[in-house]
Short mmCIF file of C-alpha atoms (C1' of nucleotides) in Angstrom, two decimals:
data_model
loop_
_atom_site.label_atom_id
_atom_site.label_comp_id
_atom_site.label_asym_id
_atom_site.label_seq_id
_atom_site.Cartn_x
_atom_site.Cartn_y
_atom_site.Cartn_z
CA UNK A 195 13.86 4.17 5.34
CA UNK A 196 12.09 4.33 2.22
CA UNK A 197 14.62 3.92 -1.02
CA UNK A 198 14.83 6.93 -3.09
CA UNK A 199 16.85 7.31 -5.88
CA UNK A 200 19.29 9.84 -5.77
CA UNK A 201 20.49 9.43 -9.34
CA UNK A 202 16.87 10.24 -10.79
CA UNK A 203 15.78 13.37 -12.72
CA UNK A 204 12.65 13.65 -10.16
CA UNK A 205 15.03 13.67 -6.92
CA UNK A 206 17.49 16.38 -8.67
CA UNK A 207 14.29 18.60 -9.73
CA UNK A 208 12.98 18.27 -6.27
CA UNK A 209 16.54 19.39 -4.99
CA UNK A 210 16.82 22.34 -7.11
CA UNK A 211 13.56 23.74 -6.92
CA UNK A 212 14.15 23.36 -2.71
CA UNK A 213 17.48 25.46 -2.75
CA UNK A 214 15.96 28.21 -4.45
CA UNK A 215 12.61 28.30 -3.19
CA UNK A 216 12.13 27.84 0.54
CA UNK A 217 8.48 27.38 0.00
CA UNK A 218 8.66 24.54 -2.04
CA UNK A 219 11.62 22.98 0.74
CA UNK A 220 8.88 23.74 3.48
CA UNK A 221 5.86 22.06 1.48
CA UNK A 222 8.15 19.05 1.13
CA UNK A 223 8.88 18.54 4.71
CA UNK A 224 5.05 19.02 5.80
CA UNK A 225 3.35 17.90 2.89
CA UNK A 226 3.04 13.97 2.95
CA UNK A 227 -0.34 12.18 2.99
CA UNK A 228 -0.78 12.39 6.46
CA UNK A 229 2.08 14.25 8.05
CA UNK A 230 0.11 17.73 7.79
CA UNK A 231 -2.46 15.78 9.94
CA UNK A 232 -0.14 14.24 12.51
CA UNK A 233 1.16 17.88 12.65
CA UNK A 234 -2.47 19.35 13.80
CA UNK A 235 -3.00 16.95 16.01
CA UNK A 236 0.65 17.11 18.18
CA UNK A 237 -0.01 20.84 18.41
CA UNK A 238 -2.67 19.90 21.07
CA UNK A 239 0.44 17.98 23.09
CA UNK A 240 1.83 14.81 23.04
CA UNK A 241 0.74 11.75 21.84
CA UNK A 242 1.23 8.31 22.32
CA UNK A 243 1.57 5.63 19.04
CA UNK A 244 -1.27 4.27 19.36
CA UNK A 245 -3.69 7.53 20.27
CA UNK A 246 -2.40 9.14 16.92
CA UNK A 247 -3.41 5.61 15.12
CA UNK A 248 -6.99 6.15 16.82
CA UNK A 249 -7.10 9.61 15.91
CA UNK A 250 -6.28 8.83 12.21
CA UNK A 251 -8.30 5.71 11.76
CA UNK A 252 -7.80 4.74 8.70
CA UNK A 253 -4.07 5.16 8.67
CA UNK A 254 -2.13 1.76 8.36
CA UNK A 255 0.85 1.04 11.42
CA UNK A 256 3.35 1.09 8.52
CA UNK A 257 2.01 4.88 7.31
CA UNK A 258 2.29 6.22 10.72
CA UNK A 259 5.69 4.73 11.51
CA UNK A 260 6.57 6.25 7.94
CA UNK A 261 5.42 9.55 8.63
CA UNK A 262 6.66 9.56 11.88
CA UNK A 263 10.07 8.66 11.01
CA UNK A 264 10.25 11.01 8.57
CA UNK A 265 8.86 14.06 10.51
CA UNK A 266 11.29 13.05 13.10
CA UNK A 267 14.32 12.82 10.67
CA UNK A 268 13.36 16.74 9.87
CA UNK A 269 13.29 17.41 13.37
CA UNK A 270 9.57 18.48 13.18
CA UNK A 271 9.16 16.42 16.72
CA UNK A 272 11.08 14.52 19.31
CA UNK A 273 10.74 10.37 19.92
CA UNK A 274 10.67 9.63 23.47
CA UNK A 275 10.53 5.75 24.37
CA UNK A 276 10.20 4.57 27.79
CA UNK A 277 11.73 1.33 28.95
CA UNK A 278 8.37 -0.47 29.95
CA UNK A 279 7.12 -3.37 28.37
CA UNK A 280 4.62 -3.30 26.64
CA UNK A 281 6.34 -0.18 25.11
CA UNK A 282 5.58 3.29 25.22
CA UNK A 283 6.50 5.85 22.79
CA UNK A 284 5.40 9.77 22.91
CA UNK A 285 5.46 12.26 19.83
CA UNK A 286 6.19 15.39 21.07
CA UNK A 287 6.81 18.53 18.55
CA UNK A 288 9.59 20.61 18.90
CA UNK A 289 10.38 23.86 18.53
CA UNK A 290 10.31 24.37 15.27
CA UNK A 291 7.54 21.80 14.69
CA UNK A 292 5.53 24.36 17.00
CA UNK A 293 6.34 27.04 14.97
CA UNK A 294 3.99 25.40 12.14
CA UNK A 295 0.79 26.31 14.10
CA UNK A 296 0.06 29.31 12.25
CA UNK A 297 0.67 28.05 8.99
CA UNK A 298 -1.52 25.36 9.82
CA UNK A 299 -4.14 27.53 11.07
CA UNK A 300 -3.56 29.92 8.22
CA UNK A 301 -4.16 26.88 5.82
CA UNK A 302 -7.46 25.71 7.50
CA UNK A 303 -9.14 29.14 7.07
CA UNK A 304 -8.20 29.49 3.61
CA UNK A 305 -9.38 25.72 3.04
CA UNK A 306 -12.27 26.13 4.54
CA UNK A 307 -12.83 29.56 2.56
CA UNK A 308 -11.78 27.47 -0.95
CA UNK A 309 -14.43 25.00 -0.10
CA UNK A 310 -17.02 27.13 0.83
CA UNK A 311 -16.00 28.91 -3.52
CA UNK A 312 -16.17 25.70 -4.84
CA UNK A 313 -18.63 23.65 -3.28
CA UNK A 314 -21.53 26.64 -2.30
CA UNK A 315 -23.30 28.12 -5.49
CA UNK B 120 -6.89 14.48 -17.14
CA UNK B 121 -4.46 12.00 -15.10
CA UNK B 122 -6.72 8.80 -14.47
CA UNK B 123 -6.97 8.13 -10.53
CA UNK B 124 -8.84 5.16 -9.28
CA UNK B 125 -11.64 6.72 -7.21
CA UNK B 126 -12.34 3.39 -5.95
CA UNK B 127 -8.75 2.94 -3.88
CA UNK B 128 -8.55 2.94 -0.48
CA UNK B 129 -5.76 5.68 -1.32
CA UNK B 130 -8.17 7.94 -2.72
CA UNK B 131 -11.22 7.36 0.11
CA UNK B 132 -8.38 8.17 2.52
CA UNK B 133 -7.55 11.42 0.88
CA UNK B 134 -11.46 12.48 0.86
CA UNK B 135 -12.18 11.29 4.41
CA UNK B 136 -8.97 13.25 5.91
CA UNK B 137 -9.54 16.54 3.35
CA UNK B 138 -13.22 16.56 4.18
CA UNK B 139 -12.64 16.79 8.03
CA UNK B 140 -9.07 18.18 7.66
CA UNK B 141 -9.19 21.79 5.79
CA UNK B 142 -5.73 22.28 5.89
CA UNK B 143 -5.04 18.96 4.50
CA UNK B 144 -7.38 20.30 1.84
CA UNK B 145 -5.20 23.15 1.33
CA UNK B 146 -2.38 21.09 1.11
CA UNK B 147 -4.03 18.54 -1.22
CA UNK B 148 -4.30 21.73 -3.92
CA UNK B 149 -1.39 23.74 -3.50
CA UNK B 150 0.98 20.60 -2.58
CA UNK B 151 1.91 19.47 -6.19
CA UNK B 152 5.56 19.11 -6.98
CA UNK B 153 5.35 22.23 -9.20
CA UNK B 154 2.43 23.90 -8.30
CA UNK B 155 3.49 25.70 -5.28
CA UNK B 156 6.74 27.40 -7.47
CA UNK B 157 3.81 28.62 -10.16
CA UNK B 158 1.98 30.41 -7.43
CA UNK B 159 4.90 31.93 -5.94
CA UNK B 160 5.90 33.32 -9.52
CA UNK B 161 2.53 34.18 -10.25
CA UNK B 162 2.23 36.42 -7.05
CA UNK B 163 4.10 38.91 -9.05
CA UNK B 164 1.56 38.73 -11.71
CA UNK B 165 0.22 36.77 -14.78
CA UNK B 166 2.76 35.43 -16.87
CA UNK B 167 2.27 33.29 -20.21
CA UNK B 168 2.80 29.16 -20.64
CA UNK B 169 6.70 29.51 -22.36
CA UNK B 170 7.47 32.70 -19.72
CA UNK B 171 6.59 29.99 -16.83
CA UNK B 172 8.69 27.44 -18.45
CA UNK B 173 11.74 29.46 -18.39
CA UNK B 174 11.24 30.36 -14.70
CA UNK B 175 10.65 26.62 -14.18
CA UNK B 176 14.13 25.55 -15.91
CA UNK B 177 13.85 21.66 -15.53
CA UNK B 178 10.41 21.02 -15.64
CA UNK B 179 8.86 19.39 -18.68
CA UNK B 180 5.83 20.98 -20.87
CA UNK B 181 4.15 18.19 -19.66
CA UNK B 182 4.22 18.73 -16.28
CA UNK B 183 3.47 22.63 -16.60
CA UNK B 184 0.30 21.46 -18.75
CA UNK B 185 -0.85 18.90 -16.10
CA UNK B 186 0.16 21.55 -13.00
CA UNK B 187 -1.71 24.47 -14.93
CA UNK B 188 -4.40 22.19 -15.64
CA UNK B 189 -5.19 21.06 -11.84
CA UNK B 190 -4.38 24.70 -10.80
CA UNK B 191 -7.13 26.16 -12.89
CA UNK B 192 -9.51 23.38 -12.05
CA UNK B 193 -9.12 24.19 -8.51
CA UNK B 194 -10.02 27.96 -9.27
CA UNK B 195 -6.33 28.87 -8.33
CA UNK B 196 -5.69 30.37 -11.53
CA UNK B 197 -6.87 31.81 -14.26
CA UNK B 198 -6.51 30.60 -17.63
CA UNK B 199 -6.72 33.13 -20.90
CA UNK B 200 -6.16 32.19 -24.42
CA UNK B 201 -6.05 34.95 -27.38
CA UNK B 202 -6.71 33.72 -30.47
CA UNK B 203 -3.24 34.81 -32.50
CA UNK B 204 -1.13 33.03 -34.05
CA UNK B 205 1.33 31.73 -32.65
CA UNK B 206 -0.91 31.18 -29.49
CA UNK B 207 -0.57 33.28 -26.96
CA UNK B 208 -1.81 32.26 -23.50
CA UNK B 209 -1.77 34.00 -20.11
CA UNK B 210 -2.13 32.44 -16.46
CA UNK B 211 -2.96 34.65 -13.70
CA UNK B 212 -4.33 33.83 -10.04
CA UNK B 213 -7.99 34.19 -9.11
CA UNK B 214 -9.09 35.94 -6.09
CA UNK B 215 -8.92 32.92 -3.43
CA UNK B 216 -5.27 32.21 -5.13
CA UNK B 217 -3.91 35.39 -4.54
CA UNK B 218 -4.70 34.89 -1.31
CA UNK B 219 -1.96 32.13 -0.46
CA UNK B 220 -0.05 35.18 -0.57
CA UNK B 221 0.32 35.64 3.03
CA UNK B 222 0.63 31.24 3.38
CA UNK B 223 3.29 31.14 0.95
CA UNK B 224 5.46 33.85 2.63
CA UNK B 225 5.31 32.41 6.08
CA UNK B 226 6.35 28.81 4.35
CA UNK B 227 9.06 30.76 3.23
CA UNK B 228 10.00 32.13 6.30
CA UNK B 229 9.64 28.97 8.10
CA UNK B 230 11.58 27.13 5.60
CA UNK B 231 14.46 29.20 5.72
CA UNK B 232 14.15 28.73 9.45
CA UNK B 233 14.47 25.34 8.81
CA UNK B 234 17.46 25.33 6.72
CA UNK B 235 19.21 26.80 9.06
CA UNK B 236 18.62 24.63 12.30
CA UNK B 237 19.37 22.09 9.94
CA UNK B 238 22.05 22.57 7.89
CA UNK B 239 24.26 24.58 10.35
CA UNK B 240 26.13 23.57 13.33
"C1'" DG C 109 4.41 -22.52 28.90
"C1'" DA C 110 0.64 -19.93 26.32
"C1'" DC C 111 -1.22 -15.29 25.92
"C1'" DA C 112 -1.88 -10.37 25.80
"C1'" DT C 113 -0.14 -5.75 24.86
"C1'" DT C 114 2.41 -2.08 22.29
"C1'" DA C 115 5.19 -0.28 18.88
"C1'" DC C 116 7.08 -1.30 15.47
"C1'" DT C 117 9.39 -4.35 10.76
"C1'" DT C 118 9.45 -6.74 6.60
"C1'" DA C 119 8.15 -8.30 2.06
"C1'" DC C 120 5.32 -7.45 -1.46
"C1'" DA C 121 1.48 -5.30 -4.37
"C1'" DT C 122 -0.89 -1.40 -6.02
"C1'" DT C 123 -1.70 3.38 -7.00
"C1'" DT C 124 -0.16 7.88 -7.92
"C1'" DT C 125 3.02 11.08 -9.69
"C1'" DA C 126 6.82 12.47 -12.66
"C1'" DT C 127 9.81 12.21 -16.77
"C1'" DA C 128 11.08 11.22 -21.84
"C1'" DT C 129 10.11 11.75 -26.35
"C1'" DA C 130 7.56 12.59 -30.14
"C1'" DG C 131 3.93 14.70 -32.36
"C1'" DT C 132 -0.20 18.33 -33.49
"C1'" DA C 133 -2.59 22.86 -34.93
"C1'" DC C 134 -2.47 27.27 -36.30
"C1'" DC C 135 -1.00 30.91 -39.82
"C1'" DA C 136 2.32 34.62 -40.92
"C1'" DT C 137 6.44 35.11 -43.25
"C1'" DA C 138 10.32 33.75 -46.47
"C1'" DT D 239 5.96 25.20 -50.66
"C1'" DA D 240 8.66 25.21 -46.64
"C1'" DT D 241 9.78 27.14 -42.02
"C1'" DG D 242 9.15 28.91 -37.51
"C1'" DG D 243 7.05 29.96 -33.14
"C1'" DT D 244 3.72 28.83 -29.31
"C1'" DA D 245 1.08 26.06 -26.53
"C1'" DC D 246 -0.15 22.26 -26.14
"C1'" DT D 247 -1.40 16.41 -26.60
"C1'" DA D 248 -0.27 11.29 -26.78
"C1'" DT D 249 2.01 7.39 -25.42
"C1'" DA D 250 5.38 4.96 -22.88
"C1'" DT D 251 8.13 4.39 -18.95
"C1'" DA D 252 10.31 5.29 -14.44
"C1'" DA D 253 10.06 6.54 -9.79
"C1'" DA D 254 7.79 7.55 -5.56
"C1'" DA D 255 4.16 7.06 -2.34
"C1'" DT D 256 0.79 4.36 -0.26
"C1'" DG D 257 -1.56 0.02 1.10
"C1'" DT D 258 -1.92 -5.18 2.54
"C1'" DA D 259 -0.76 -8.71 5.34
"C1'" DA D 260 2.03 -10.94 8.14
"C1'" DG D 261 5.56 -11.09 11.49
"C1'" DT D 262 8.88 -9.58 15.72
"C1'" DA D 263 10.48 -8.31 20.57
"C1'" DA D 264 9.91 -7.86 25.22
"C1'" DT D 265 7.83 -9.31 29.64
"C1'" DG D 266 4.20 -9.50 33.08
"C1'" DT D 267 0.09 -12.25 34.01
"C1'" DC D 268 -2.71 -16.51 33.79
#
DNA sequence: GACATTACTTACATTTTATATAGTACCATA
DNA sequence: TATGGTACTATATAAAATGTAAGTAATGTC
């Protein structure tokens, strides 16, 4: 999809640190602009294109194809496109993708808790 | 420090998804190519700038700086200077930081998880 | 035959993030 | 006076991520 370049310094970094820290190869996978967000909201159940594009408004077509493409790649959820016309396509997570819900949850509170520090006298 | 154009549609889209998003907030701090490896080695307690940098083999001094930096900024860390010479400065995690504790090792766990379903047969 | 609908592609521009390389300040010690 | 160690800073450049704007395919309905 998008070109990366596997002969640059930032690409063999990001592989090494990955190997040895499964953290950093989990932060990766979840931690693009809006693929934490796509995430949260397929943990509800599946969506359709279009309902995740409502339910990120501001997100461009070519972001959420992006996104979706790559979460897919990393098997975070399953593609399903039915033959109709005009097309339908449902994002579904799988099982591993499901196994993110705490983390995600886990994240919120302490978000919320890091906001309240910063932003609260 | 780094120069980002608060006036991008970029950076509105970060705010608007962060602000109603707290784990995208979370994953807006912690997310940095680096920064999640300095929290995991500071979980086992404060180390100093040059002690990082050898746990960190390929990153630049740069890069720590600019990590450290944002980290402390965001109340993750802690930064202490003594005035010796040759400096001497320690980083340790705040409070709220040592509290990705429990985040990071589930990311671990998960990403290990991962590896596997992918990388085996 | 023109049009609407949905889920994408493609080409290109901009912004953000990361790396490379060189330099600085401080002062104790040789 | 020169040297060494530590934690940076400055500037330039490369790479990656994100955004803009326009198009495509398929087909049922008007």
């Amino acid at each position: 999809m998008s070109k990366i370049k596997t002969t640059s310094t930032n690409f063999a970094n990001k592989q090494a640190l990955a190997d040895e820290c499964s953290e950093v190869y989990a932060a990766n996978i979840i931690g693009g602009q809006w693929a934490l967000a796509i995430c949260s909201w397929l943990i509800n159940g599946k969506l359709r294109f279009g309902e995740l594009r409502k339910r990120l408004p501001n997100i461009t077509e070519r972001m959420l194809t992006l996104q979706l493409q790559k979460l897919e790649e990393n098997k975070i959820l399953k593609r399903t496109v039915y033959p109709e016309v005009p097309p339908r396509v449902e994002y579904e997570l799988t099982p591993i993708g499901y196994e993110l819900k705490p983390i995600i949850e886990q994240l919120e509170n302490w978000g919320k808790k890091h906001k309240e520090l910063v932003f609260l006298p």
